[in-house]
Amino acid sequence: MTELTHMTIAEALKGLENKDFTSVELTQAHIGAIENTRHLNVFVTETPELALKQAAESDKRRTAGDAGLLDGIPLAIKDLFCTKDVQTTAGSHILEGFVPTYESTVTTNLFRDGAVMLGKTNLDEFAMGSSNTTSFFGNVINPWKNQSNPDADLVPGGSSGGSSAAVAARIALGATGTDTGGSIRQPAAFTGTVGVKPTYGRCSRWGTVAFASSLDQAGAFARTVEDSALLLQSMSGHDPMDSTSADKNVPDWASTLQGDIKGMKIGIPKEYRMDGMPDEIEQLWQKGIEWMKDAGAEIIDVSLPHTKYALPAYYIIAPAEASTNLSRYDGVRYGLRVEGENLRDTYESTRAEGFGDEVKRRIMIGTYVLSAGYYDAYYMKAQKVRRLILQDFEKAYEQCDALLTPTAPSAAFAIGEKEDDQIKMYLNDIFTVPANLAGLPGLSVPAGLDKDGLPLGLQILGKAWDEETIFRVGNKIEQAANFTAIPEMVMQKAA
Ligand code: GLN
């Protein structure tokens, strides 16, 4: 039998069903693995007692023949989802000690289906970042190492870096994430895991700490495309508590992803061929194109002419919305309070101490682009660009069913490497941000290793509400790539 922490979710569900092991055993194995990997700093809060209690309840349900879609499966939850009676920090000092009295809809859905929560994973502060280096609770370390420089600790991607590292390090079978500009797909690519961001409106945002409301979407990390589909199925669904949540039927994606892609048209956007992109990424992309042809798909060249404006538009719209969303942290209602001489002083002192540099930078940019006099020049302009980006996709999808691109322009880099240059850091999202601006679904699948032994991902982008196609295409990439590598650190543990 595969070691309990090395299973896929689908395998673990079978094992539970066959009574090969119980959820309590499965959960205990993961709690043990978490204790052995604390140096990765994956969790802000571990919840082993809660996990064991949920696992015991799951075992009872299964015995009673009453098991749900994910019954007994231990998961890691990004610390951006509010969890009732469990501290929720968003990676920020300002929310340290905040214990919600309510549960986010996404976690409610997972618990309805029997999932077990191992803990709350570390992230960039308020999900702002691409490297998990802006968290108040410290950097997360990627379990993968660069073979040319094995002493350097690498970033796990961001902002959902704790979640991606948890799945890669085999300390959770799956994890939740959120993706505002790439925070699921990019960390998935950096850690050799699968990451899915659904269509905007597929998952409820209720109870998820808001960063940029028109871009934020919850999604999942897993070790296979099938597992990611199972997780997303559970997380999705209409929720009257979120007016942007869509009243759409949630398909059983796991049951259709094996279907063939013969005759499907896969678009290759020429604007994603970037100057300075490592050859290996270009080569992997070519390989992906060949895999698609081998599976019977037709490759079509398409153009997304406004791609080059996506990052500038994103870095106006996201900070604008963030500056508004983050105005609620005033030292009165949540978490940290730094008492001042008067109310205004309390607000200012709390915010000065509670927010980190990146969050302050975004609040300042956001307030600037929304201020009278600059609103039309920046914010309105960015919204118009956003519409053009959506129209680019709509045009491309008249010719094809899905798009294939690299997920990120580099493999995982060393902690501190891009810290001195924010623009370099922002460039990491170049291939992921357009889908958020257009509200479209995207999936990153591990597709190979670079010369330093680091994972690289390919991204599949789909039409709105057509997650079915991206899972199906992703499944073909997964089969062809046959990515079985696991981090050295994990292999040593298993030996
Ligand atoms: N890296 C991007 C940013 O810093 C995206 C983050 C995210 O998707 N949450 O805004």
CSV table of N, CA and C in Angstrom, one decimal, residues 421-484:
chain,number,residue,atom,x,y,z
A,421,ASP,N,13.5,44.5,-6.2
A,421,ASP,CA,12.9,45.1,-7.4
A,421,ASP,C,11.4,44.6,-7.5
A,422,GLN,N,10.5,45.5,-7.1
A,422,GLN,CA,9.1,45.0,-7.1
A,422,GLN,C,8.6,44.8,-8.5
A,423,ILE,N,9.1,45.5,-9.5
A,423,ILE,CA,8.6,45.3,-10.9
A,423,ILE,C,8.9,43.9,-11.3
A,424,LYS,N,10.2,43.4,-11.0
A,424,LYS,CA,10.6,42.1,-11.4
A,424,LYS,C,9.6,41.1,-10.7
A,425,MET,N,9.3,41.3,-9.5
A,425,MET,CA,8.4,40.4,-8.8
A,425,MET,C,7.0,40.4,-9.5
A,426,TYR,N,6.5,41.6,-9.8
A,426,TYR,CA,5.2,41.7,-10.5
A,426,TYR,C,5.2,41.0,-11.8
A,427,LEU,N,6.3,41.0,-12.5
A,427,LEU,CA,6.4,40.4,-13.8
A,427,LEU,C,6.1,38.9,-13.8
A,428,ASN,N,6.3,38.3,-12.6
A,428,ASN,CA,6.1,36.9,-12.4
A,428,ASN,C,4.6,36.5,-12.8
A,429,ASP,N,3.7,37.4,-12.7
A,429,ASP,CA,2.3,37.1,-12.9
A,429,ASP,C,1.9,37.3,-14.4
A,430,ILE,N,2.8,37.6,-15.2
A,430,ILE,CA,2.5,38.0,-16.6
A,430,ILE,C,1.6,37.1,-17.3
A,431,PHE,N,1.7,35.8,-17.1
A,431,PHE,CA,0.8,34.8,-17.8
A,431,PHE,C,-0.5,34.5,-17.1
A,432,THR,N,-0.5,34.8,-15.9
A,432,THR,CA,-1.7,34.4,-15.1
A,432,THR,C,-2.7,35.6,-14.9
A,433,VAL,N,-2.2,36.8,-14.8
A,433,VAL,CA,-3.1,38.0,-14.6
A,433,VAL,C,-4.2,38.2,-15.6
A,434,PRO,N,-4.0,38.0,-16.9
A,434,PRO,CA,-5.0,38.2,-17.9
A,434,PRO,C,-6.3,37.4,-17.6
A,435,ALA,N,-6.2,36.2,-17.2
A,435,ALA,CA,-7.4,35.4,-16.9
A,435,ALA,C,-8.2,36.0,-15.7
A,436,ASN,N,-7.5,36.5,-14.7
A,436,ASN,CA,-8.3,37.2,-13.6
A,436,ASN,C,-9.0,38.4,-14.1
A,437,LEU,N,-8.3,39.2,-15.0
A,437,LEU,CA,-9.0,40.4,-15.5
A,437,LEU,C,-10.2,40.1,-16.3
A,438,ALA,N,-10.2,38.9,-17.0
A,438,ALA,CA,-11.3,38.5,-17.8
A,438,ALA,C,-12.2,37.5,-17.1
A,439,GLY,N,-11.9,37.1,-15.9
A,439,GLY,CA,-12.8,36.3,-15.1
A,439,GLY,C,-12.8,34.8,-15.5
A,440,LEU,N,-11.8,34.4,-16.3
A,440,LEU,CA,-11.8,33.1,-16.9
A,440,LEU,C,-11.1,32.0,-16.1
A,441,PRO,N,-11.5,30.7,-16.3
A,441,PRO,CA,-10.8,29.7,-15.5
A,441,PRO,C,-9.5,29.3,-16.1
A,442,GLY,N,-8.6,28.8,-15.2
A,442,GLY,CA,-7.2,28.4,-15.6
A,442,GLY,C,-6.7,27.3,-14.7
A,443,LEU,N,-5.9,26.5,-15.3
A,443,LEU,CA,-5.4,25.3,-14.6
A,443,LEU,C,-3.9,25.2,-14.9
A,444,SER,N,-3.1,25.0,-13.8
A,444,SER,CA,-1.7,24.7,-14.0
A,444,SER,C,-1.3,23.3,-13.7
A,445,VAL,N,-0.6,22.7,-14.7
A,445,VAL,CA,-0.3,21.2,-14.5
A,445,VAL,C,1.2,21.1,-14.6
A,446,PRO,N,1.8,20.4,-13.6
A,446,PRO,CA,3.3,20.2,-13.7
A,446,PRO,C,3.6,19.4,-14.9
A,447,ALA,N,4.6,19.9,-15.7
A,447,ALA,CA,4.9,19.3,-17.0
A,447,ALA,C,6.3,18.9,-17.2
A,448,GLY,N,7.2,19.2,-16.3
A,448,GLY,CA,8.6,18.8,-16.5
A,448,GLY,C,9.5,19.5,-15.4
A,449,LEU,N,10.8,19.1,-15.5
A,449,LEU,CA,11.8,19.7,-14.6
A,449,LEU,C,12.7,20.5,-15.5
A,450,ASP,N,13.3,21.6,-14.9
A,450,ASP,CA,14.3,22.4,-15.6
A,450,ASP,C,15.7,21.8,-15.4
A,451,LYS,N,16.7,22.4,-15.9
A,451,LYS,CA,18.1,21.8,-15.7
A,451,LYS,C,18.5,21.8,-14.3
A,452,ASP,N,17.9,22.6,-13.5
A,452,ASP,CA,18.3,22.6,-12.0
A,452,ASP,C,17.4,21.7,-11.2
A,453,GLY,N,16.6,20.9,-11.9
A,453,GLY,CA,15.7,20.0,-11.2
A,453,GLY,C,14.5,20.6,-10.6
A,454,LEU,N,14.1,21.7,-11.1
A,454,LEU,CA,12.9,22.4,-10.6
A,454,LEU,C,11.7,22.2,-11.5
A,455,PRO,N,10.5,22.1,-10.8
A,455,PRO,CA,9.3,21.9,-11.6
A,455,PRO,C,8.9,23.1,-12.5
A,456,LEU,N,8.3,22.8,-13.6
A,456,LEU,CA,7.7,23.9,-14.5
A,456,LEU,C,6.3,23.5,-14.8
A,457,GLY,N,5.4,24.5,-14.9
A,457,GLY,CA,4.0,24.2,-15.2
A,457,GLY,C,3.6,24.7,-16.5
A,458,LEU,N,2.6,24.0,-17.1
A,458,LEU,CA,1.9,24.5,-18.3
A,458,LEU,C,0.5,24.9,-17.8
A,459,GLN,N,0.0,26.0,-18.4
A,459,GLN,CA,-1.3,26.6,-18.0
A,459,GLN,C,-2.3,26.3,-19.2
A,460,ILE,N,-3.5,25.9,-18.8
A,460,ILE,CA,-4.6,25.8,-19.7
A,460,ILE,C,-5.7,26.8,-19.3
A,461,LEU,N,-6.0,27.7,-20.2
A,461,LEU,CA,-7.1,28.7,-20.0
A,461,LEU,C,-8.3,28.3,-20.7
A,462,GLY,N,-9.5,28.5,-20.1
A,462,GLY,CA,-10.7,28.1,-20.8
A,462,GLY,C,-11.7,29.2,-20.9
A,463,LYS,N,-12.8,28.8,-21.6
A,463,LYS,CA,-14.0,29.8,-21.7
A,463,LYS,C,-14.7,29.9,-20.3
A,464,ALA,N,-15.4,31.0,-20.1
A,464,ALA,CA,-16.1,31.1,-18.9
A,464,ALA,C,-17.1,29.9,-18.7
A,465,TRP,N,-17.1,29.4,-17.5
A,465,TRP,CA,-17.9,28.3,-17.1
A,465,TRP,C,-17.5,26.9,-17.7
A,466,ASP,N,-16.4,26.9,-18.5
A,466,ASP,CA,-16.1,25.7,-19.1
A,466,ASP,C,-14.8,25.0,-18.5
A,467,GLU,N,-14.9,24.9,-17.2
A,467,GLU,CA,-13.9,24.2,-16.5
A,467,GLU,C,-13.7,22.7,-17.0
A,468,GLU,N,-14.8,22.2,-17.5
A,468,GLU,CA,-14.8,20.8,-18.0
A,468,GLU,C,-13.7,20.6,-19.0
A,469,THR,N,-13.6,21.6,-19.9
A,469,THR,CA,-12.5,21.5,-21.0
A,469,THR,C,-11.1,21.6,-20.4
A,470,ILE,N,-10.9,22.5,-19.5
A,470,ILE,CA,-9.5,22.7,-19.0
A,470,ILE,C,-9.1,21.4,-18.2
A,471,PHE,N,-10.0,20.8,-17.5
A,471,PHE,CA,-9.7,19.6,-16.8
A,471,PHE,C,-9.3,18.5,-17.7
A,472,ARG,N,-10.1,18.4,-18.8
A,472,ARG,CA,-9.9,17.4,-19.8
A,472,ARG,C,-8.6,17.5,-20.5
A,473,VAL,N,-8.3,18.8,-20.9
A,473,VAL,CA,-7.0,19.1,-21.5
A,473,VAL,C,-5.8,18.8,-20.5
A,474,GLY,N,-6.1,19.3,-19.3
A,474,GLY,CA,-5.1,19.1,-18.3
A,474,GLY,C,-4.7,17.7,-18.0
A,475,ASN,N,-5.8,16.8,-18.1
A,475,ASN,CA,-5.6,15.4,-17.9
A,475,ASN,C,-4.7,14.8,-18.9
A,476,LYS,N,-4.8,15.3,-20.2
A,476,LYS,CA,-4.0,14.8,-21.3
A,476,LYS,C,-2.5,15.3,-21.1
A,477,ILE,N,-2.4,16.5,-20.6
A,477,ILE,CA,-1.0,17.0,-20.4
A,477,ILE,C,-0.4,16.2,-19.3
A,478,GLU,N,-1.2,15.9,-18.2
A,478,GLU,CA,-0.7,15.1,-17.1
A,478,GLU,C,-0.2,13.7,-17.5
A,479,GLN,N,-1.1,13.1,-18.4
A,479,GLN,CA,-0.7,11.8,-18.9
A,479,GLN,C,0.6,11.8,-19.7
A,480,ALA,N,0.7,12.8,-20.6
A,480,ALA,CA,1.8,12.8,-21.5
A,480,ALA,C,3.1,13.2,-20.7
A,481,ALA,N,3.0,14.1,-19.8
A,481,ALA,CA,4.1,14.6,-19.0
A,481,ALA,C,4.6,13.6,-18.0
A,482,ASN,N,3.7,12.8,-17.5
A,482,ASN,CA,4.0,11.8,-16.5
A,482,ASN,C,4.9,12.3,-15.5
A,483,PHE,N,4.6,13.4,-14.9
A,483,PHE,CA,5.4,14.0,-13.9
A,483,PHE,C,5.3,13.3,-12.6
A,484,THR,N,6.4,12.5,-12.3
A,484,THR,CA,6.4,11.7,-11.1
A,484,THR,C,7.4,12.2,-10.1
